[in-house]
XYZ file of C-alpha atoms in Angstrom:
676
model
C 175.745 177.596 133.114
C 174.190 180.413 131.069
C 171.482 179.821 128.494
C 173.920 180.595 125.692
C 176.507 178.132 127.011
C 173.774 175.516 127.440
C 172.644 175.971 123.830
C 176.180 175.697 122.445
C 177.333 172.700 124.487
C 177.950 169.297 122.937
C 176.688 166.960 125.646
C 178.159 163.597 126.558
C 175.556 160.966 127.362
C 176.627 161.001 131.012
C 175.954 164.759 131.272
C 172.869 165.549 133.419
C 171.279 167.620 130.648
C 171.466 164.634 128.260
C 168.581 163.063 130.200
C 166.326 166.034 129.379
C 164.298 165.157 126.278
C 163.656 168.839 125.558
C 167.415 169.296 125.166
C 168.684 165.953 123.856
C 165.548 164.569 122.202
C 163.687 161.517 123.434
C 165.972 158.802 122.049
C 169.178 160.209 123.539
C 167.443 161.151 126.791
C 166.160 157.603 127.249
C 169.635 156.177 126.663
C 171.137 158.696 129.093
C 168.609 157.694 131.763
C 169.305 154.012 131.106
C 173.080 154.513 131.346
C 172.736 156.372 134.659
C 170.790 153.384 136.031
C 173.476 150.920 134.983
C 171.938 149.506 131.793
C 174.456 148.548 129.076
C 174.558 151.637 126.844
C 177.345 152.577 124.428
C 179.099 155.900 125.139
C 178.365 158.867 122.926
C 177.463 162.535 122.686
C 174.477 164.659 121.688
C 174.141 167.812 119.608
C 171.263 169.474 121.494
C 168.037 170.637 119.877
C 168.987 174.236 120.694
C 172.329 173.937 118.874
C 171.583 172.196 115.576
C 170.476 175.399 113.876
C 173.885 177.014 114.550
C 176.102 174.209 113.246
C 176.971 176.084 110.041
C 177.553 179.508 111.574
C 178.899 179.204 115.129
C 182.671 178.672 115.138
C 182.815 177.726 118.846
C 180.136 175.088 118.319
C 182.006 173.693 115.306
C 185.180 173.408 117.404
C 183.405 171.561 120.223
C 181.755 169.209 117.744
C 185.103 168.454 116.105
C 186.647 167.714 119.514
C 183.792 165.388 120.448
C 184.068 163.587 117.105
C 187.842 163.188 117.498
C 187.510 161.620 120.958
C 184.673 159.236 120.113
C 186.022 158.147 116.710
C 189.597 157.925 118.005
C 190.661 160.513 115.479
C 188.722 158.899 112.651
C 189.854 155.296 113.146
C 186.534 154.135 114.539
C 183.231 154.172 112.631
C 180.297 156.000 114.199
C 176.509 155.919 114.082
C 174.715 159.260 113.642
C 171.102 158.968 114.785
C 168.051 161.166 115.061
C 166.808 162.109 118.507
C 163.635 164.098 117.984
C 161.492 165.577 120.704
C 158.515 164.037 118.825
C 159.645 160.394 118.902
C 159.805 157.605 121.471
C 156.883 158.916 123.488
C 154.286 156.982 125.442
C 151.610 157.525 122.782
C 153.591 157.472 119.538
C 157.109 156.186 118.929
C 157.438 157.751 115.458
C 159.506 154.633 114.787
C 161.596 154.814 111.621
C 160.272 158.248 110.621
C 163.658 159.926 111.048
C 167.097 159.210 109.604
C 169.945 157.211 111.125
C 173.251 156.780 109.322
C 175.400 153.749 110.135
C 179.121 153.104 109.643
C 180.190 156.744 109.303
C 183.958 157.155 108.791
C 185.927 160.360 108.369
C 185.110 164.027 109.031
C 183.451 164.807 105.666
C 181.139 161.777 105.941
C 180.349 162.706 109.549
C 179.360 166.284 108.618
C 177.199 164.960 105.778
C 175.496 162.431 108.083
C 174.715 165.132 110.673
C 173.156 167.295 107.973
C 171.067 164.363 106.719
C 169.727 163.636 110.201
C 168.926 167.279 110.908
C 167.191 167.548 107.533
C 164.805 164.729 108.420
C 163.166 166.809 111.175
C 159.433 167.402 110.746
C 159.554 170.895 112.184
C 161.931 173.546 113.494
C 163.542 173.121 116.906
C 162.558 169.441 117.213
C 165.718 167.481 116.333
C 168.810 166.645 118.333
C 171.575 164.427 116.946
C 172.891 161.379 118.816
C 176.376 160.064 117.965
C 177.707 156.698 119.208
C 180.310 154.148 118.114
C 179.240 151.809 115.351
C 178.798 148.353 116.847
C 179.753 145.327 114.780
C 177.001 143.088 116.052
C 177.067 139.309 115.965
C 173.291 139.341 116.322
C 170.658 141.813 117.282
C 167.007 142.635 117.112
C 163.977 144.061 118.853
C 162.429 143.085 122.172
C 159.052 144.061 123.578
C 158.467 143.866 127.317
C 154.814 142.975 126.555
C 153.116 141.347 123.596
C 152.190 144.359 121.414
C 149.486 142.425 119.520
C 147.829 140.372 122.267
C 148.385 142.943 125.008
C 149.796 140.363 127.441
C 152.130 141.949 129.964
C 153.335 138.568 131.244
C 155.181 137.891 127.985
C 158.398 139.151 126.415
C 158.472 139.052 122.607
C 161.811 139.011 120.774
C 162.686 139.111 117.089
C 166.347 138.626 116.208
C 168.624 138.412 113.181
C 172.280 137.673 112.653
C 174.192 140.918 112.392
C 172.788 144.293 113.371
C 169.100 144.926 114.087
C 168.752 147.527 111.311
C 167.730 144.884 108.750
C 164.924 143.728 111.042
C 163.538 147.120 112.056
C 163.798 148.332 108.455
C 161.680 145.445 107.184
C 164.473 143.885 105.103
C 164.611 140.686 107.172
C 161.884 138.705 108.959
C 164.009 137.531 111.864
C 163.420 134.674 114.263
C 160.622 135.224 116.751
C 160.740 134.137 120.377
C 158.084 134.443 123.073
C 159.384 134.283 126.640
C 157.994 134.429 130.127
C 159.156 137.378 132.160
C 161.814 135.104 133.688
C 163.126 134.096 130.283
C 161.585 130.664 129.801
C 161.020 130.042 126.094
C 157.350 129.532 125.185
C 157.760 129.907 121.429
C 160.955 129.986 119.429
C 162.893 128.176 116.749
C 165.806 125.982 117.787
C 169.048 126.907 116.109
C 168.106 130.578 115.736
C 170.482 133.462 116.350
C 169.838 133.513 120.127
C 170.784 130.808 122.600
C 168.735 130.171 125.715
C 171.280 131.928 127.979
C 171.103 134.996 125.752
C 167.302 134.900 125.816
C 167.351 134.804 129.609
C 169.736 137.768 129.590
C 167.321 139.638 127.344
C 164.416 138.903 129.690
C 166.446 140.378 132.560
C 167.171 143.463 130.438
C 163.451 143.814 129.682
C 162.670 143.765 133.418
C 165.413 146.298 134.210
C 164.268 148.639 131.437
C 160.659 148.432 132.637
C 161.827 149.330 136.163
C 163.821 152.324 134.894
C 161.079 153.748 132.673
C 158.002 152.645 134.595
C 156.480 150.244 132.064
C 157.120 147.731 129.259
C 159.679 148.928 126.742
C 160.313 148.483 123.044
C 164.064 147.783 123.047
C 166.594 147.582 120.235
C 169.519 145.405 121.264
C 172.686 143.814 119.945
C 175.261 141.272 121.087
C 178.810 142.106 120.016
C 181.460 139.629 118.898
C 182.556 139.074 122.507
C 179.002 138.187 123.574
C 178.274 141.424 125.439
C 174.690 142.691 125.314
C 174.087 146.351 124.448
C 170.938 148.448 124.708
C 170.719 150.533 121.522
C 167.329 152.132 122.045
C 164.450 152.054 124.529
C 160.990 153.557 124.206
C 157.557 152.776 125.657
C 155.498 150.054 124.008
C 152.874 152.074 122.143
C 149.432 150.940 120.944
C 149.379 148.150 123.530
C 145.877 146.750 123.386
C 144.187 145.604 126.594
C 143.832 141.819 126.806
C 140.272 140.532 126.771
C 138.950 139.856 130.253
C 138.768 136.172 131.029
C 135.010 136.238 131.525
C 134.221 138.451 128.539
C 131.209 137.187 126.597
C 131.916 135.048 123.573
C 130.258 136.945 120.735
C 129.367 136.246 117.130
C 127.010 137.569 114.462
C 125.629 134.156 113.478
C 122.400 134.063 115.522
C 121.324 137.526 114.297
C 123.064 137.795 110.938
C 119.949 137.269 108.854
C 117.707 139.491 110.921
C 120.152 142.425 110.835
C 122.872 141.632 108.286
C 124.137 145.140 107.544
C 125.957 147.739 109.582
C 123.523 149.902 111.509
C 123.424 153.636 112.073
C 122.645 154.825 115.634
C 118.910 155.315 114.972
C 118.681 151.867 113.344
C 120.318 150.352 116.421
C 117.698 151.965 118.649
C 114.774 151.000 116.404
C 115.732 147.388 115.606
C 118.643 146.114 117.681
C 117.327 147.113 121.102
C 113.939 145.387 120.561
C 115.719 142.286 119.255
C 117.811 142.087 122.421
C 114.794 142.683 124.654
C 112.646 140.073 122.914
C 115.271 137.313 122.901
C 116.263 138.021 126.512
C 112.629 137.752 127.605
C 112.306 134.444 125.751
C 115.410 133.088 127.488
C 114.040 134.092 130.871
C 110.574 132.697 130.108
C 111.813 129.198 129.399
C 114.336 129.279 132.249
C 117.361 129.061 129.956
C 119.073 132.079 131.568
C 118.292 133.673 134.891
C 117.093 137.246 134.968
C 120.012 138.069 137.231
C 122.420 136.896 134.542
C 120.487 138.810 131.892
C 120.939 142.016 133.881
C 124.738 141.700 133.595
C 124.700 142.620 129.941
C 122.768 142.443 126.683
C 122.158 139.233 124.790
C 122.462 141.075 121.479
C 124.662 144.134 121.184
C 126.209 146.481 118.669
C 129.906 146.090 117.925
C 130.962 148.993 115.770
C 127.483 149.233 114.312
C 127.058 145.511 113.595
C 124.797 143.124 115.488
C 126.444 140.379 117.538
C 124.948 137.869 119.965
C 126.240 136.331 123.180
C 126.958 132.812 121.894
C 127.294 131.196 125.299
C 124.015 132.642 126.473
C 122.265 131.295 123.397
C 123.992 127.922 123.667
C 125.797 128.500 120.373
C 129.397 128.519 121.589
C 131.480 126.382 119.219
C 133.518 123.448 120.312
C 131.879 122.762 123.672
C 128.643 121.091 124.763
C 125.979 123.264 126.296
C 122.859 122.707 128.330
C 121.126 124.884 125.749
C 120.574 124.457 122.089
C 120.752 127.441 119.851
C 117.984 129.979 120.327
C 118.142 131.709 116.977
C 115.758 134.162 115.299
C 117.073 133.223 111.844
C 116.980 129.968 109.797
C 118.319 126.743 111.336
C 116.678 127.530 114.666
C 116.952 124.779 117.259
C 114.789 124.169 120.273
C 115.864 124.722 123.838
C 116.584 121.608 125.849
C 114.664 123.122 128.774
C 111.386 123.392 126.805
C 109.784 120.672 128.945
C 109.458 123.274 131.722
C 106.968 125.281 129.684
C 104.582 122.710 128.304
C 101.580 124.959 128.845
C 103.254 127.709 126.858
C 103.914 125.246 124.062
C 100.222 124.414 123.883
C 99.090 128.058 123.942
C 101.803 129.452 121.680
C 100.154 128.837 118.255
C 96.991 130.646 119.296
C 99.004 133.446 120.912
C 101.094 133.822 117.740
C 97.989 133.914 115.524
C 96.353 136.498 117.780
C 99.506 138.655 117.735
C 99.849 138.402 113.942
C 96.224 139.455 113.466
C 96.678 142.381 115.849
C 99.831 143.592 114.097
C 98.153 143.304 110.701
C 95.229 145.397 111.923
C 97.521 148.027 113.402
C 99.607 148.249 110.210
C 96.486 148.544 108.066
C 95.283 151.424 110.208
C 98.413 153.522 109.641
C 97.432 156.508 107.442
C 99.725 157.934 104.726
C 102.819 159.279 106.468
C 102.279 162.757 105.037
C 99.128 162.974 107.155
C 101.002 162.308 110.413
C 102.187 165.251 112.476
C 105.489 165.236 114.368
C 103.932 163.769 117.511
C 102.350 160.989 115.450
C 105.718 160.145 113.866
C 107.300 159.792 117.302
C 104.382 157.668 118.530
C 104.687 155.388 115.481
C 108.371 154.801 116.172
C 107.715 153.999 119.825
C 104.886 151.613 118.842
C 107.208 149.835 116.407
C 109.891 149.318 119.085
C 107.429 147.829 121.567
C 105.815 145.658 118.894
C 109.157 144.382 117.618
C 110.214 143.354 121.130
C 107.032 141.280 121.511
C 107.358 139.768 118.024
C 111.008 138.828 118.526
C 110.234 137.164 121.839
C 107.340 135.150 120.404
C 109.343 134.220 117.310
C 112.222 132.948 119.440
C 109.828 130.885 121.542
C 108.062 129.521 118.450
C 111.318 128.468 116.927
C 112.360 126.783 120.153
C 109.177 125.100 121.317
C 107.016 124.320 118.298
C 107.331 121.544 115.769
C 106.834 123.444 112.537
C 106.751 121.952 109.032
C 109.722 123.004 106.952
C 107.828 122.914 103.640
C 106.787 126.596 103.659
C 109.084 129.514 104.483
C 108.746 133.257 104.134
C 111.609 133.299 101.633
C 109.853 130.759 99.386
C 106.671 132.797 99.425
C 108.534 136.053 98.735
C 110.539 134.637 95.809
C 107.446 133.196 94.165
C 105.525 136.447 94.637
C 108.319 138.572 93.208
C 108.664 136.328 90.167
C 104.928 136.428 89.442
C 104.738 140.199 89.872
C 107.696 140.785 87.605
C 106.016 138.659 84.919
C 102.957 140.909 85.231
C 105.178 143.895 84.462
C 104.670 145.582 87.810
C 107.276 148.074 88.969
C 108.857 147.911 92.413
C 106.497 150.367 94.177
C 103.452 148.417 93.010
C 105.011 145.093 93.974
C 105.675 146.406 97.486
C 102.097 147.667 97.724
C 100.398 144.544 96.351
C 102.797 141.927 97.736
C 104.656 143.248 100.804
C 105.851 139.701 101.493
C 108.771 140.499 99.120
C 110.225 142.719 101.846
C 111.517 139.480 103.368
C 114.151 139.484 100.590
C 115.718 142.817 101.646
C 117.267 143.945 104.930
C 115.827 146.962 106.734
C 117.473 150.341 106.158
C 116.460 153.941 106.769
C 116.641 155.819 103.485
C 115.333 156.111 99.994
C 114.135 152.629 98.951
C 116.496 150.648 96.758
C 115.538 148.296 93.915
C 114.161 144.856 94.617
C 116.472 141.987 93.629
C 116.232 140.032 90.398
C 115.149 136.418 90.805
C 115.280 133.338 88.565
C 112.182 131.464 87.459
C 110.305 129.998 90.395
C 107.394 127.666 90.906
C 104.032 129.007 92.010
C 103.357 130.184 95.510
C 103.009 127.534 98.200
C 99.386 126.955 99.109
C 99.978 126.044 102.739
C 99.724 128.895 105.258
C 102.880 130.093 106.916
C 103.587 128.333 110.228
C 103.545 130.523 113.373
C 107.257 131.286 113.463
C 107.439 132.240 109.785
C 104.334 134.416 110.123
C 105.948 136.204 113.069
C 109.170 136.702 111.130
C 107.291 138.327 108.279
C 105.541 140.741 110.636
C 108.904 141.648 112.170
C 110.123 142.691 108.744
C 106.936 144.659 108.070
C 107.203 146.559 111.343
C 110.874 147.256 110.664
C 109.874 148.665 107.285
C 107.259 150.894 108.821
C 109.754 152.329 111.306
C 112.322 152.807 108.530
C 109.820 154.768 106.428
C 108.646 156.810 109.394
C 112.258 157.694 110.278
C 113.002 158.607 106.652
C 109.871 160.767 106.534
C 111.051 162.511 109.702
C 114.466 163.115 108.134
C 112.949 164.587 104.993
C 110.601 166.745 107.025
C 113.411 168.088 109.220
C 115.542 168.754 106.139
C 112.705 170.688 104.503
C 112.495 172.872 107.620
C 116.250 173.506 107.562
C 116.870 171.581 110.771
C 118.960 168.885 109.009
C 121.519 169.619 106.323
C 120.584 166.344 104.603
C 117.682 163.947 105.212
C 120.008 160.967 105.749
C 121.528 162.670 108.795
C 118.466 161.408 110.682
C 120.181 158.000 110.835
C 122.921 159.487 113.030
C 120.424 160.520 115.715
C 119.466 158.399 118.683
C 115.778 157.778 119.289
C 115.481 160.227 122.246
C 117.349 162.842 120.215
C 114.989 162.443 117.244
C 111.963 162.743 119.512
C 113.404 165.920 121.022
C 114.197 167.428 117.615
C 110.685 166.661 116.363
C 109.386 168.579 119.365
C 111.465 171.600 118.358
C 114.597 170.875 120.370
C 118.142 171.570 119.113
C 120.255 169.125 117.141
C 123.209 167.469 118.913
C 126.350 169.565 118.409
C 128.399 166.594 117.169
C 125.850 165.277 114.663
C 127.856 166.127 111.538
C 130.945 164.429 112.990
C 129.290 161.117 113.840
C 130.630 158.273 111.666
C 128.478 156.688 109.017
C 128.018 152.915 108.891
C 129.837 150.671 108.479
C 132.027 151.557 111.426
C 133.843 148.212 111.400
C 134.714 145.453 108.994
C 132.379 142.428 108.989
C 132.580 140.719 112.348
C 134.448 137.440 112.908
C 132.336 134.361 113.499
C 133.600 134.132 117.099
C 135.311 136.865 119.113
C 135.608 138.624 122.445
C 135.874 142.307 123.227
C 138.728 144.033 125.044
C 137.421 147.552 125.356
C 136.593 148.531 121.789
C 139.055 146.012 120.339
C 137.877 142.769 118.760
C 139.900 139.703 119.743
C 139.055 136.936 117.307
C 140.120 133.344 116.830
C 143.670 132.732 115.617
C 144.488 132.595 111.929
C 144.979 129.160 110.364
C 148.580 128.030 110.124
C 150.380 127.230 106.910
C 150.613 130.502 105.000
C 153.190 132.074 107.316
C 150.957 135.042 108.151
C 151.635 136.781 111.438
C 149.345 139.351 113.034
C 150.917 142.750 113.612
C 147.952 144.511 115.235
C 145.944 147.547 114.251
C 142.465 145.988 114.368
C 140.392 145.045 111.327
C 139.557 146.768 108.070
C 138.505 146.270 104.478
C 139.317 147.870 101.165
C 140.441 147.265 97.589
C 143.996 146.018 97.141
C 146.685 148.388 95.909
C 150.049 146.995 94.870
C 152.759 147.994 92.458
C 153.686 151.533 91.436
C 151.845 154.711 92.291
C 150.391 156.057 95.499
C 147.548 154.041 97.056
C 144.144 155.664 97.042
C 142.678 156.506 100.467
C 140.871 153.531 101.959
C 142.783 150.912 99.972
C 144.705 147.936 101.385
C 148.403 148.162 100.596
C 149.884 144.757 99.631
C 153.678 144.743 99.328
C 156.606 142.378 99.274
C 158.646 144.067 102.022
C 158.001 146.633 104.750
C 160.079 149.392 103.179
C 160.452 152.534 105.336
C 159.305 154.647 102.365
C 155.791 153.253 102.839
C 155.382 155.195 106.096
C 154.003 158.258 104.290
C 151.052 156.196 103.010
C 150.015 154.665 106.343
C 147.675 157.453 107.528
C 145.398 157.004 104.500
C 145.241 153.218 103.943
C 142.719 150.751 105.361
C 145.211 147.921 105.805
C 148.768 146.757 105.201
C 149.790 143.247 104.093
C 153.404 142.212 103.493
C 154.872 138.964 102.191
C 157.857 139.397 104.528
C 158.684 141.384 107.632
C 158.287 141.260 111.380
C 155.499 142.567 113.639
C 158.302 144.321 115.537
C 159.655 146.280 112.558
C 159.444 150.064 112.539
C 156.736 150.137 109.888
C 154.579 147.617 111.767
C 154.959 149.667 114.954
C 153.887 152.803 113.123
C 150.920 150.997 111.582
C 149.738 149.850 115.019
C 150.032 153.380 116.394
C 147.944 154.690 113.499
C 145.345 151.918 113.860
C 146.143 150.392 110.458
C 145.336 146.633 110.374
C 148.609 144.913 109.519
C 149.567 141.341 108.612
C 153.147 140.352 107.795
C 154.830 137.247 106.453
C 151.879 136.228 104.248
C 153.517 134.155 101.548
C 152.313 134.793 98.009
C 150.125 137.754 99.006
C 150.838 139.662 95.787
C 149.688 136.723 93.656
C 146.732 135.775 95.856
C 145.276 139.286 96.047
C 145.647 141.132 92.731
C 144.949 144.880 92.549
C 141.302 145.777 93.002
C 140.435 142.675 95.038
C 138.313 143.682 98.015
C 139.846 142.071 101.113
C 139.415 141.968 104.854
C 142.595 142.406 106.906
C 142.554 141.303 110.547
C 145.694 142.544 112.237
C 144.803 140.784 115.485
C 144.545 137.266 114.037
C 146.619 137.389 110.839
C 143.653 136.706 108.557
C 143.512 138.195 105.085
C 140.387 137.096 103.225
C 138.848 138.152 99.909
C 135.354 139.585 100.083
C 132.784 139.235 97.299
C 132.277 142.996 97.092
C 132.535 146.171 99.078
C 130.726 145.752 102.384
C 128.310 148.019 104.106
C 126.599 149.333 100.972
C 123.330 151.188 101.373
C 120.329 151.436 99.093
C 120.809 153.619 96.044
C 120.043 157.294 96.367
C 121.578 157.667 99.855
C 124.646 159.603 100.900
C 127.083 159.153 103.743
C 125.926 160.349 107.129
C 129.267 161.942 107.898
């Protein structure tokens, strides 16, 4: 066959060229491959990609198309379906689900020509669209089936959503459908009795899922329908996209609780190196010292780690795992610290710890007092100060963890009490913030550490006078931790300003995007990393769940509470202000809607989340949202009333949680700009 004949041919689905996605588009090619392997596919024909541009001008092509229409429609007595088959859809990475046009129930030649033109017009670029034509199936029931759970990533499950009638109402977001979860052999794990699918039909679907996976080499996203006679038909098959890896069974159980007060905000890379690494080192050493965790176990992974720029602790290692007894009590460097049950092994340390803490506090105070004005430090001195702060913080964190675990401390005096009283007194004196910080640095305990221009101190209500008792060892150590953090923050900010003044950094705040070795190299005259401007600014994730595991970079959190109908549809986690009603959503907003209308697809690349009162996780829009990494929750009853426009919410597409937040998260002190 010549190239010209190949371009002009109208191809039946059983033609060898129909299985070539470059000729027939991905949708038709997949159906042609399935039909050749014996899967139940309706007959049909394809207008190839190379021919659609000549439909209005080539008389021979028009004649062949008319002949194909006459045969398939039985001279117009049978309705047809005219569907897109783009070379850009139904791929392994992106399905482009629902982005192109399909026209159902087409009768007569004029309507057929109009439907073909509508499908061709939905192409996103030249030479990308073929047209698939098949008989219109009057379905008794139909739906969507995934050969793996697209949200949980489990490949030992088959997930089905079905409706009475054709599947178009389900995939278009008009109907929620009935959800079933099956084993690969078709045993029902979850599913409503009395739904549109009987158990024999569900077993038949599980067999179809296995056959489709064998044909295409992996789990498939299948559109299916049962006709009035009970026959099962495969209407579409494409790879399951955005399939998240399941969390490994022995993945650490993580949570921010044990470190949330020490490092509450999202951290930039340099802040992680300056504050998070010493925190992990100090706590790990404390665990090893008291025999709570073996050093071999500690070498398997960090006790405290960064998850998208936020600090999280290994809850099992610290004995803080919820819902199960532990041989450890919580080792926690923040309030509500408990003592380790193995403290009896270190009785000598318990006796020596107060004196050791006092000696360390005095040494840190002397070192801090000896630091000259930062303007007097040269580049080598700045680097040395940062390295000293990291080593000192590791020692302070370890001692503070041990003090909180082993010592009986009075609860009458805390650093926070002392700081609040000092701030109130200083405000009454009329002192401004810089003087307060100079005269009473204890007030730093009221603010989290951050590299950048200093922000304002908080306002406080009337307080009683300062406690007269001295701070107990643990509280004294905590205060010095905050002071050393502040020193390193100011040194890093001074380095950023100095490098900006030399022209090395475009903006001083870009210093936060550097790693500690990179900053040391730049201060010694080395080049900046090539990707510095492209590195993301904190926060890089939404606030962390209280308890979660990691599967790669994906957070797998606890399940959402039942009762509101919410179903997770994937996409991860995100936050933003709610947009609902008319008008286009602003970038970074969370779109809250009643139904998953296909017209919303154009907004998905710019939104931070999608919440719908109805819809299925297997609808086209939900599939697209997962592919684009948009956190999506469907079926949340009353979402429009519960979350009015402007409400700042967290959307967790992996658990189905949608929660209001008090304000935008991840804010930085005033006067700073984004790193990226």
